[in-house]
Coordinates of C-alpha atoms in Angstrom, one line a residue:
X103 CA -2.4 -33.4 3.9
X104 CA -5.6 -33.4 6.3
X105 CA -9.3 -32.7 5.2
X106 CA -9.1 -28.9 5.7
X107 CA -6.1 -28.8 3.7
X108 CA -7.3 -30.9 0.9
X109 CA -10.6 -28.6 0.7
X110 CA -8.4 -25.5 0.8
X111 CA -6.0 -26.7 -1.8
X112 CA -8.8 -27.5 -4.5
X113 CA -10.7 -24.5 -3.8
X114 CA -7.5 -22.3 -4.4
X115 CA -6.7 -24.3 -7.8
X116 CA -10.0 -24.2 -8.9
X117 CA -10.0 -20.1 -8.3
X118 CA -6.5 -20.3 -10.1
X119 CA -8.0 -22.1 -12.9
X120 CA -10.7 -20.0 -13.3
X121 CA -8.2 -16.9 -13.2
X122 CA -6.4 -18.1 -16.0
X123 CA -9.7 -18.7 -18.0
X124 CA -10.9 -15.4 -17.4
X125 CA -7.2 -13.8 -18.5
X126 CA -7.5 -16.1 -21.7
X127 CA -10.8 -14.3 -22.5
X128 CA -9.1 -10.8 -21.5
X129 CA -6.1 -11.6 -23.8
X130 CA -8.1 -11.7 -26.9
X131 CA -8.6 -8.1 -26.8
X132 CA -11.4 -7.0 -29.3
X133 CA -11.9 -10.8 -30.4
X134 CA -10.2 -13.3 -33.0
X135 CA -12.0 -11.4 -35.8
X136 CA -10.3 -8.0 -34.9
X137 CA -6.8 -10.1 -34.5
X138 CA -7.2 -11.3 -37.9
X139 CA -7.8 -8.2 -39.6
X140 CA -5.0 -6.7 -37.8
X141 CA -2.9 -9.8 -39.0
X142 CA -4.1 -8.8 -42.8
X143 CA -2.8 -5.3 -42.5
X144 CA 0.7 -6.9 -41.4
X145 CA 0.1 -5.8 -37.6
X146 CA 1.0 -7.8 -35.0
X147 CA -1.2 -7.7 -31.7
X148 CA 0.1 -6.0 -28.7
X149 CA 0.9 -9.2 -27.0
X150 CA 2.8 -10.1 -30.0
X151 CA 4.5 -6.9 -30.1
X152 CA 5.6 -7.4 -26.4
X153 CA 6.8 -10.9 -26.9
X154 CA 8.8 -9.9 -30.0
X155 CA 10.3 -6.8 -27.9
X156 CA 11.5 -8.6 -24.8
X157 CA 14.5 -11.0 -24.0
X158 CA 13.9 -14.3 -25.3
X159 CA 13.2 -16.9 -22.4
X160 CA 12.5 -13.8 -20.0
X161 CA 8.8 -13.2 -18.6
X162 CA 6.7 -10.6 -19.0
X163 CA 5.0 -9.0 -15.5
X164 CA 1.8 -8.0 -16.9
X165 CA -0.1 -5.3 -14.8
X166 CA -3.6 -4.1 -15.3
X167 CA -4.6 -7.0 -17.2
X168 CA -8.2 -7.0 -15.6
X169 CA -8.4 -3.2 -16.1
X170 CA -11.9 -2.3 -17.1
X171 CA -13.2 -6.0 -16.2
X172 CA -16.8 -6.5 -17.0
X173 CA -17.3 -2.3 -17.1
X174 CA -18.7 -0.5 -20.0
X175 CA -20.7 -3.0 -20.9
X176 CA -23.2 -0.8 -22.9
X177 CA -20.1 0.4 -25.0
X178 CA -19.1 -3.1 -25.6
X179 CA -16.7 -3.5 -23.1
X180 CA -13.2 -2.6 -23.0
X181 CA -11.0 -5.8 -22.3
X182 CA -7.6 -5.1 -20.4
X183 CA -8.4 -1.4 -20.6
X184 CA -7.4 -1.3 -24.2
X185 CA -3.7 -1.4 -23.3
X186 CA -1.4 -4.2 -22.4
X187 CA 1.0 -3.1 -20.1
X188 CA 3.4 -4.6 -17.8
X189 CA 7.3 -5.1 -16.8
X190 CA 9.6 -6.3 -18.9
X191 CA 13.4 -7.4 -19.7
X192 CA 14.7 -5.7 -23.1
X193 CA 18.6 -6.4 -23.6
X194 CA 19.0 -6.9 -20.0
X195 CA 17.5 -3.9 -18.8
X196 CA 13.9 -4.0 -16.7
X197 CA 11.6 -1.6 -18.5
X198 CA 8.1 -0.3 -18.3
X199 CA 6.2 -1.1 -21.5
X200 CA 2.6 0.3 -22.6
X201 CA 1.0 -1.1 -25.6
X202 CA -2.3 0.1 -27.2
X203 CA -4.8 -2.9 -28.2
X204 CA -6.0 -1.4 -31.6
X205 CA -8.5 -4.7 -31.6
X206 CA -10.6 -2.7 -28.8
X207 CA -12.2 0.0 -30.4
X208 CA -9.4 1.1 -32.4
X209 CA -7.3 1.6 -29.6
X210 CA -9.5 4.3 -28.0
X211 CA -9.2 5.6 -24.5
X212 CA -12.1 4.9 -22.4
X213 CA -11.6 6.4 -18.4
X214 CA -10.0 3.3 -17.4
X215 CA -7.2 3.5 -20.3
X216 CA -6.1 6.6 -19.2
X217 CA -6.0 5.5 -15.3
X218 CA -4.2 2.6 -16.7
X219 CA -1.5 4.5 -18.6
X220 CA -1.2 6.9 -16.0
X221 CA -0.6 4.0 -13.3
X222 CA 2.2 2.7 -15.6
X223 CA 4.0 6.0 -16.1
X224 CA 3.7 6.6 -12.2
X225 CA 5.8 3.0 -12.2
X226 CA 8.3 4.4 -14.4
X227 CA 8.5 8.0 -12.6
X228 CA 8.8 6.2 -9.1
X229 CA 11.3 3.5 -10.2
X230 CA 13.3 5.3 -12.8
X231 CA 12.9 2.8 -15.4
X232 CA 12.7 3.3 -18.8
X233 CA 9.4 3.4 -20.8
X234 CA 8.6 1.7 -24.2
X235 CA 5.3 3.2 -25.7
X236 CA 3.9 1.0 -28.8
X237 CA 1.5 3.4 -30.0
X238 CA -1.4 2.5 -31.9
X239 CA -4.9 4.4 -30.9
X240 CA -7.5 6.7 -32.3
X241 CA -7.7 8.7 -29.3
X242 CA -10.4 9.7 -27.0
X243 CA -13.4 7.5 -27.0
X244 CA -15.8 10.0 -27.8
X245 CA -18.9 8.8 -26.4
X246 CA -17.1 9.0 -23.0
X247 CA -14.9 12.3 -23.5
X248 CA -16.3 14.1 -20.5
X249 CA -14.9 11.2 -18.4
X250 CA -11.4 11.1 -20.2
X251 CA -10.8 14.5 -21.6
X252 CA -10.4 17.6 -18.9
X253 CA -9.7 16.7 -15.3
X254 CA -6.4 16.4 -13.5
X255 CA -6.2 12.5 -13.7
X256 CA -7.3 12.5 -17.2
X257 CA -5.7 12.2 -20.8
X258 CA -3.9 15.5 -20.5
X259 CA -1.9 14.1 -17.5
X260 CA 0.0 11.8 -19.8
X261 CA 1.7 14.7 -21.8
X262 CA 2.4 16.6 -18.5
X263 CA 4.0 13.1 -17.2
X264 CA 6.3 12.8 -20.5
X265 CA 7.8 16.2 -19.6
X266 CA 8.3 15.4 -16.3
X267 CA 9.9 12.1 -16.9
X268 CA 12.4 14.0 -19.5
X269 CA 13.2 16.4 -16.9
X270 CA 13.8 13.5 -14.6
X271 CA 16.0 11.5 -17.1
X272 CA 13.8 9.0 -17.6
X273 CA 14.1 7.3 -21.2
X274 CA 11.2 7.5 -23.0
X275 CA 10.8 5.4 -26.4
X276 CA 7.3 5.5 -28.7
X277 CA 7.1 3.0 -31.7
X278 CA 4.3 4.4 -33.6
X279 CA 2.7 1.2 -35.3
X280 CA -0.7 2.6 -36.2
X281 CA -2.9 5.7 -35.6
X282 CA -1.7 8.5 -33.4
X283 CA -4.2 11.3 -33.8
X284 CA -5.5 14.5 -31.9
X285 CA -4.2 14.8 -28.6
X286 CA -2.2 11.6 -28.6
X287 CA 0.0 12.8 -30.9
X288 CA 2.1 14.8 -28.4
X289 CA 3.1 11.3 -27.0
X290 CA 5.5 10.3 -29.5
X291 CA 7.1 13.7 -29.9
X292 CA 7.4 14.3 -26.5
X293 CA 9.1 11.1 -25.9
X294 CA 13.0 10.9 -26.6
X295 CA 12.9 9.2 -29.9
X296 CA 10.3 8.3 -32.0
X297 CA 10.0 5.4 -34.8
X298 CA 7.1 4.8 -37.5
X299 CA 6.0 2.0 -39.6
X300 CA 5.6 2.9 -42.9
X301 CA 2.0 2.2 -44.4
X302 CA 0.2 1.8 -41.1
X303 CA 1.9 4.6 -38.7
X304 CA 0.7 7.6 -38.9
X305 CA 0.6 10.9 -36.5
X306 CA -1.7 13.7 -36.9
X307 CA -3.4 16.6 -34.9
X308 CA -6.6 16.0 -37.6
X309 CA -7.5 13.3 -39.8
X310 CA -8.3 13.5 -43.3
X311 CA -12.2 13.9 -42.7
X312 CA -12.0 16.4 -39.8
X313 CA -9.2 18.5 -42.1
X314 CA -12.0 18.2 -45.0
X315 CA -14.5 19.6 -42.2
X316 CA -12.4 22.0 -40.7
X317 CA -10.5 23.9 -43.6
X318 CA -11.9 22.2 -46.8
X319 CA -8.9 20.6 -47.7
X320 CA -8.7 17.0 -49.0
X321 CA -5.6 15.5 -47.7
X322 CA -4.2 11.7 -47.9
X323 CA -3.7 10.2 -44.5
X324 CA 0.0 9.2 -45.2
X325 CA 0.6 12.7 -47.0
X326 CA -0.8 14.1 -44.0
X327 CA 0.9 11.9 -41.2
X328 CA 2.4 9.3 -42.6
X329 CA 6.4 7.9 -41.7
X330 CA 7.8 9.0 -45.1
X331 CA 6.3 12.6 -44.4
X332 CA 7.5 12.7 -41.1
X333 CA 10.8 11.6 -41.3
X334 CA 11.5 13.2 -44.5
X335 CA 9.6 16.6 -44.5
X336 CA 8.4 17.5 -40.8
X337 CA 11.4 15.8 -38.8
X338 CA 9.1 14.7 -36.2
X339 CA 10.0 11.4 -36.4
X340 CA 13.4 9.9 -36.2
X341 CA 13.1 6.5 -37.8
X342 CA 10.6 4.7 -40.3
X343 CA 10.8 1.0 -41.1
X344 CA 8.8 -1.2 -43.2
X345 CA 7.7 -4.0 -41.1
X346 CA 7.1 -3.8 -37.2
X347 CA 9.7 -6.5 -36.6
X348 CA 12.3 -3.9 -37.8
X349 CA 10.7 -1.0 -36.0
X350 CA 11.1 -3.2 -32.6
X351 CA 14.7 -4.3 -33.5
X352 CA 15.6 -0.8 -33.5
X353 CA 13.7 -0.1 -30.4
X354 CA 15.9 -2.8 -28.7
X355 CA 19.4 -1.3 -30.2
X356 CA 18.2 1.9 -28.6
X357 CA 17.7 0.5 -25.1
X358 CA 20.8 -1.7 -25.4
X359 CA 23.1 1.6 -25.5
X360 CA 21.7 3.3 -22.2
X361 CA 24.1 4.0 -19.8
X362 CA 24.0 2.7 -16.3
X363 CA 22.3 4.7 -13.4
X364 CA 23.2 4.2 -9.7
X365 CA 21.3 2.3 -7.8
X366 CA 19.6 2.7 -4.2
X367 CA 21.7 -0.3 -2.8
X368 CA 18.8 -2.3 -1.0
X369 CA 20.7 -5.4 0.3
X370 CA 20.9 -8.5 -2.0
X371 CA 22.7 -11.7 -1.5
X372 CA 22.7 -14.8 -3.5
X373 CA 18.8 -16.2 -3.8
X374 CA 18.0 -19.5 -2.2
X375 CA 15.1 -21.2 -2.4
X376 CA 12.7 -21.7 0.5
X377 CA 12.6 -25.4 1.8
X378 CA 8.7 -25.5 1.1
X379 CA 6.9 -25.4 -2.0
X380 CA 5.5 -22.3 -2.6
X381 CA 2.0 -24.1 -4.1
X382 CA 1.8 -25.6 -0.3
X383 CA 0.2 -21.7 0.5
X384 CA -3.0 -23.4 -1.6
X385 CA -3.6 -26.0 1.4
X386 CA -3.0 -22.9 3.9
X387 CA -5.7 -20.4 2.8
X388 CA -9.3 -20.6 2.8
X389 CA -11.3 -19.0 0.1
X390 CA -13.6 -18.1 2.2
X391 CA -11.2 -16.2 4.5
X392 CA -12.8 -17.3 7.4
X393 CA -10.6 -20.0 8.9
X394 CA -7.5 -19.6 11.3
X395 CA -4.1 -20.2 10.0
X396 CA -0.5 -19.3 11.0
X397 CA 0.5 -16.5 8.5
X398 CA 4.2 -17.3 9.3
X399 CA 3.5 -20.7 7.5
X400 CA 2.8 -18.9 4.5
X401 CA 5.8 -16.5 4.6
X402 CA 8.1 -19.4 4.9
X403 CA 6.6 -21.1 1.8
X404 CA 8.1 -17.7 -0.4
X405 CA 11.0 -16.6 1.6
X406 CA 14.8 -17.9 1.0
X407 CA 15.2 -20.9 3.2
X408 CA 12.3 -20.3 4.6
X409 CA 13.9 -18.1 7.3
X410 CA 12.1 -15.5 8.9
X411 CA 13.2 -14.0 12.0
X412 CA 10.3 -12.8 13.9
X413 CA 10.4 -9.1 15.8
X414 CA 8.8 -8.6 19.0
X415 CA 7.3 -12.4 18.6
X416 CA 5.7 -12.6 22.0
X417 CA 4.0 -9.4 21.8
X418 CA 1.1 -7.5 19.7
X419 CA 0.3 -11.0 18.2
X420 CA -2.4 -10.0 15.5
X421 CA 0.3 -8.5 13.8
X422 CA 3.3 -10.3 12.6
X423 CA 6.9 -8.5 11.6
X424 CA 10.1 -10.0 11.0
X425 CA 13.0 -9.9 8.5
X426 CA 13.6 -12.4 5.7
X427 CA 15.0 -12.2 2.3
X428 CA 13.0 -13.1 -0.9
X429 CA 15.1 -14.3 -3.9
X430 CA 18.3 -12.5 -2.0
X431 CA 16.5 -9.2 -1.3
X432 CA 16.0 -8.1 2.5
X433 CA 12.8 -7.3 3.2
X434 CA 10.8 -6.6 6.3
X435 CA 7.6 -8.0 6.3
X436 CA 4.4 -6.9 8.4
X437 CA 1.6 -9.6 8.1
X438 CA -1.8 -9.7 9.7
X439 CA -2.1 -13.0 11.8
X440 CA -5.3 -15.1 11.3
X441 CA -5.0 -17.3 14.2
X442 CA -6.7 -16.5 17.6
X443 CA -3.9 -15.7 20.1
X444 CA -3.5 -14.7 23.6
X445 CA -2.4 -11.2 24.5
X446 CA 0.4 -10.7 27.2
X447 CA -2.4 -10.2 29.5
X448 CA -3.7 -13.5 28.9
X449 CA -6.7 -12.4 26.9
X450 CA -7.9 -14.0 23.9
X451 CA -7.4 -11.6 20.7
X452 CA -9.4 -12.7 17.5
X453 CA -7.3 -13.2 14.2
X454 CA -7.1 -10.6 11.6
X455 CA -8.1 -7.7 13.9
X456 CA -5.6 -4.9 14.9
X457 CA -5.5 -4.1 18.4
X458 CA -3.4 -1.7 20.2
X459 CA -0.2 -3.4 21.1
X460 CA 0.1 -5.2 17.3
X461 CA -0.6 -1.3 15.9
X462 CA 2.2 -0.1 18.3
X463 CA 4.4 -3.2 17.2
X464 CA 4.0 -2.7 13.5
X465 CA 4.7 1.2 13.9
X466 CA 8.0 0.5 15.2
X467 CA 9.0 -2.3 13.1
X468 CA 8.2 -0.1 9.9
X469 CA 10.2 2.7 11.5
X470 CA 13.3 0.3 11.7
X471 CA 13.0 -0.7 8.4
X472 CA 13.0 2.6 7.3
X473 CA 16.0 3.5 9.8
X474 CA 18.0 0.2 8.1
X475 CA 16.9 1.0 4.5
X476 CA 15.1 -2.4 4.2
X477 CA 12.0 -2.7 1.8
X478 CA 8.6 -3.5 3.3
X479 CA 6.3 -6.3 2.1
X480 CA 2.5 -6.1 3.9
X481 CA 0.6 -9.1 3.9
X482 CA -3.1 -8.0 4.4
X483 CA -5.8 -10.4 6.0
X484 CA -7.3 -7.4 8.0
X485 CA -10.8 -7.1 9.4
X486 CA -10.3 -3.8 10.9
X487 CA -8.9 -2.3 14.4
X488 CA -10.7 -3.6 17.2
X489 CA -13.8 -1.7 18.4
X490 CA -15.4 -1.2 21.6
X491 CA -15.3 0.7 24.8
X492 CA -12.4 -1.1 26.4
X493 CA -10.3 -0.6 23.1
X494 CA -11.3 3.1 22.8
X495 CA -10.6 3.8 26.6
X496 CA -7.0 2.1 25.7
X497 CA -6.5 4.6 22.9
X498 CA -7.0 2.3 20.2
X499 CA -7.5 5.5 17.8
X500 CA -4.0 6.8 18.7
X501 CA -2.2 3.5 18.2
X502 CA -3.9 3.2 15.0
X503 CA -3.3 6.7 14.2
X504 CA 0.8 6.1 15.1
X505 CA 0.7 2.9 12.4
X506 CA -1.1 5.1 9.9
X507 CA 1.8 7.7 10.3
X508 CA 4.5 5.6 9.9
X509 CA 3.0 3.6 7.0
X510 CA 2.3 7.2 5.2
X511 CA 5.8 8.4 5.8
X512 CA 7.8 5.5 5.2
X513 CA 10.4 6.2 2.2
X514 CA 11.7 2.7 1.7
X515 CA 9.8 0.5 -1.3
X516 CA 6.2 -0.8 0.0
X517 CA 4.9 -4.0 -1.6
X518 CA 1.3 -4.6 -0.7
X519 CA -0.2 -8.2 -1.2
X520 CA -3.8 -8.7 -0.2
X521 CA -3.9 -12.5 1.0
X522 CA -7.2 -12.3 2.6
X523 CA -9.6 -9.5 3.9
X524 CA -8.9 -6.1 3.4
X525 CA -11.3 -4.2 5.5
X526 CA -12.1 -0.5 6.7
X527 CA -9.2 1.3 8.4
X528 CA -7.4 -2.1 8.2
X529 CA -6.7 -1.6 4.6
X530 CA -5.2 2.1 5.3
X531 CA -3.0 0.7 8.1
X532 CA -1.7 -2.2 6.1
X533 CA -0.6 0.1 3.0
X534 CA -3.6 0.0 0.9
X535 CA -4.0 1.4 -2.5
X536 CA -4.1 4.8 -1.0
X537 CA -0.8 4.4 0.8
X538 CA 1.2 4.4 -2.3
X539 CA 2.7 1.1 -2.4
X540 CA 5.2 0.7 -5.4
X541 CA 3.2 -2.2 -6.2
X542 CA 0.2 -3.9 -4.8
X543 CA -1.0 -7.5 -5.8
X544 CA -4.2 -9.5 -4.8
X545 CA -4.9 -13.3 -4.4
X546 CA -8.0 -14.7 -5.6
X547 CA -9.6 -15.0 -2.6
X548 CA -8.7 -11.4 -1.6
X549 CA -11.9 -9.2 -0.6
X550 CA -11.8 -5.3 -0.3
X551 CA -14.3 -3.3 1.3
X552 CA -15.1 -1.0 3.9
X553 CA -16.7 -4.0 6.0
X554 CA -17.3 -7.6 6.0
X555 CA -20.2 -8.6 3.7
X556 CA -22.4 -10.1 6.5
X557 CA -22.3 -6.7 8.7
X558 CA -22.6 -4.5 5.7
X559 CA -25.6 -6.6 4.5
X560 CA -27.2 -6.5 7.6
X561 CA -26.8 -2.5 8.1
X562 CA -27.7 -1.9 4.4
X563 CA -30.9 -3.9 5.0
X564 CA -32.0 -2.0 8.3
X565 CA -31.6 1.2 6.3
X566 CA -33.4 0.0 3.3
X567 CA -36.2 -1.8 5.6
X568 CA -36.5 1.6 7.6
X569 CA -36.9 3.6 4.2
X570 CA -39.4 1.2 3.0
X571 CA -41.3 1.1 6.1
X572 CA -41.2 5.3 6.1
X573 CA -43.5 5.0 2.9
X574 CA -46.0 3.1 4.3
X575 CA -44.6 0.0 3.1
X576 CA -45.4 -3.4 4.8
X577 CA -42.1 -5.7 5.1
X578 CA -42.8 -9.1 6.0
X579 CA -40.1 -11.5 6.9
X580 CA -40.1 -13.0 3.5
X581 CA -39.7 -10.1 1.6
X582 CA -36.8 -9.0 4.3
X583 CA -35.0 -12.2 3.6
X584 CA -35.4 -11.5 -0.2
X585 CA -33.9 -7.9 0.0
X586 CA -30.8 -9.1 2.3
X587 CA -30.1 -12.0 -0.3
X588 CA -30.2 -9.1 -2.9
X589 CA -28.0 -6.8 -1.0
X590 CA -25.6 -9.6 0.1
X591 CA -25.2 -10.6 -3.5
X592 CA -24.6 -7.1 -5.1
X593 CA -22.1 -6.3 -1.8
X594 CA -19.8 -9.6 -2.7
X595 CA -19.8 -8.6 -6.2
X596 CA -18.1 -5.3 -5.4
X597 CA -15.7 -6.9 -2.9
X598 CA -14.3 -9.6 -5.1
X599 CA -10.5 -9.2 -6.1
X600 CA -11.9 -8.8 -10.1
X601 CA -13.7 -5.5 -9.0
X602 CA -11.0 -4.2 -7.5
X603 CA -8.5 -5.2 -10.3
X604 CA -11.1 -3.8 -12.8
X605 CA -11.1 -0.3 -11.2
X606 CA -6.9 -0.6 -10.7
X607 CA -7.4 -0.8 -6.8
X608 CA -4.9 -3.9 -7.3
X609 CA -2.3 -4.0 -9.9
X610 CA -2.7 -7.5 -10.8
X611 CA -4.8 -10.6 -9.4
X612 CA -1.6 -13.3 -8.8
X613 CA -1.2 -17.0 -8.3
X614 CA -0.3 -17.3 -4.7
X615 CA 2.7 -19.2 -6.0
X616 CA 4.1 -16.1 -7.8
X617 CA 4.2 -14.0 -4.4
X618 CA 8.1 -14.4 -4.5
X619 CA 8.4 -13.6 -7.8
X620 CA 6.4 -10.4 -7.9
X621 CA 8.1 -9.1 -4.6
X622 CA 11.5 -9.7 -6.2
X623 CA 10.4 -8.0 -9.4
X624 CA 9.1 -5.1 -7.4
X625 CA 12.4 -4.6 -5.4
X626 CA 14.3 -4.7 -8.6
X627 CA 12.3 -2.0 -10.1
X628 CA 12.5 0.0 -6.6
X629 CA 16.1 -0.3 -6.6
X630 CA 16.4 2.1 -9.8
X631 CA 14.6 5.0 -8.1
X632 CA 16.7 8.1 -8.1
X633 CA 14.6 9.5 -5.4
X634 CA 16.4 10.0 -1.9
X635 CA 14.0 10.9 0.9
X636 CA 14.8 11.6 4.6
X637 CA 12.3 9.5 6.8
X638 CA 10.1 11.8 9.0
X639 CA 7.2 10.9 11.1
X640 CA 6.0 14.3 11.8
X641 CA 3.6 14.9 14.9
X642 CA 1.3 12.2 16.5
X643 CA 0.4 11.4 20.0
X644 CA 2.8 8.7 21.7

């Protein structure tokens, strides 16, 4: 390793250590005392439930672990959005698993909880995967009910999706291990099968206190909505169990008997490991995203045999396109090139910037992959499209629109990894969240914003100084320097991957060494999709 590589490696390892530490705190949910109280009631934590549910020795691929991170501080926080969720294998079948966290405000739904649960249902619907709900929730968090209850993407959308998934033939299993109250009571009943744990599990539209207030009736919690009542009297639940372990065992038996579904048939051969160590990526990437590197070196760290067949290698060099295999799966890779390169005209082109020729090349490559039924992987490290009179006269908007059109209309699975910067319209062109990637991940060095921190801070400073001067205030250089520092710090906070993950702009922050694994898991999930769409580009200027 040279000095620069060593510095990069050390910085990335430190960032990954911080990632694991922060995840460890998030994984405690409501804290150790809340976990102890749950155990005293004979209840497992959501993470313990999931580990008991999935196949022994298999890996649970968590999604949205940083949902709600550093949000809702005035309400005590909402670690992981009050829900633990992700992809796991149950009896050899890949499933979406969603578990309410009773240690976080009794599993109550914050706005981000709703967004996360809807995202998990979206994953199940897009990829036609069975979904397992491990239910233990007090319903909507009342102090914020106006932000979670009535809108299209709020709480009620969950039950609309239950109905849609049922019509699509997607298996839904609900295991009620705690409260399931008010509107939330519809979720298990709209699932295919409902299981309940006696003593702890309960389902009702209104609890004892509300029933007393509404109609004056004194009702016992178990008589009102316990497992015995619902399996013997109302017929709402299908099974009851004495322990959570017995309940989860039955979930596994149900999943084990689901019939096979036709697959999309994406090409897969026997997986072969890369020639380079996945952790070699650490030394290639700068944590500040301000150094040149060859993105092909990154690609060779996670593709099979480190083989990458580059498409139009000598044209449009600030975007690299090519074919490879990842864990046996055929993929088309579209990646921003960070190093400064020469165009075919001999001009120097800045790395990370999309030029006319690179936009044109990437659009053509995306169309090819759709023609050949090859899933796409986008590696984002983009500062935006090239600006200036020369680019405008060359039609950069037209070529950019062509690329955006191809990304938006692509029908093969798209998996996006933010490996560096993701700024401005470059975020859109390289399949940002708004363009429906099946899965989107970020490395610890990722930055997502409308523009880079330095440019944005200076622009915001000019606006703020002008406003202050308009009020008659005198701004000396020292005060201007302080303002710039405050603006830069605030803006940099908003561009961090944790800020993005907290709001589910990305599904998860990952160790770069896990890139190969998440791509493989994503394509495996997409291979189960039942949707067959014809690729059409619509109208655009050639």
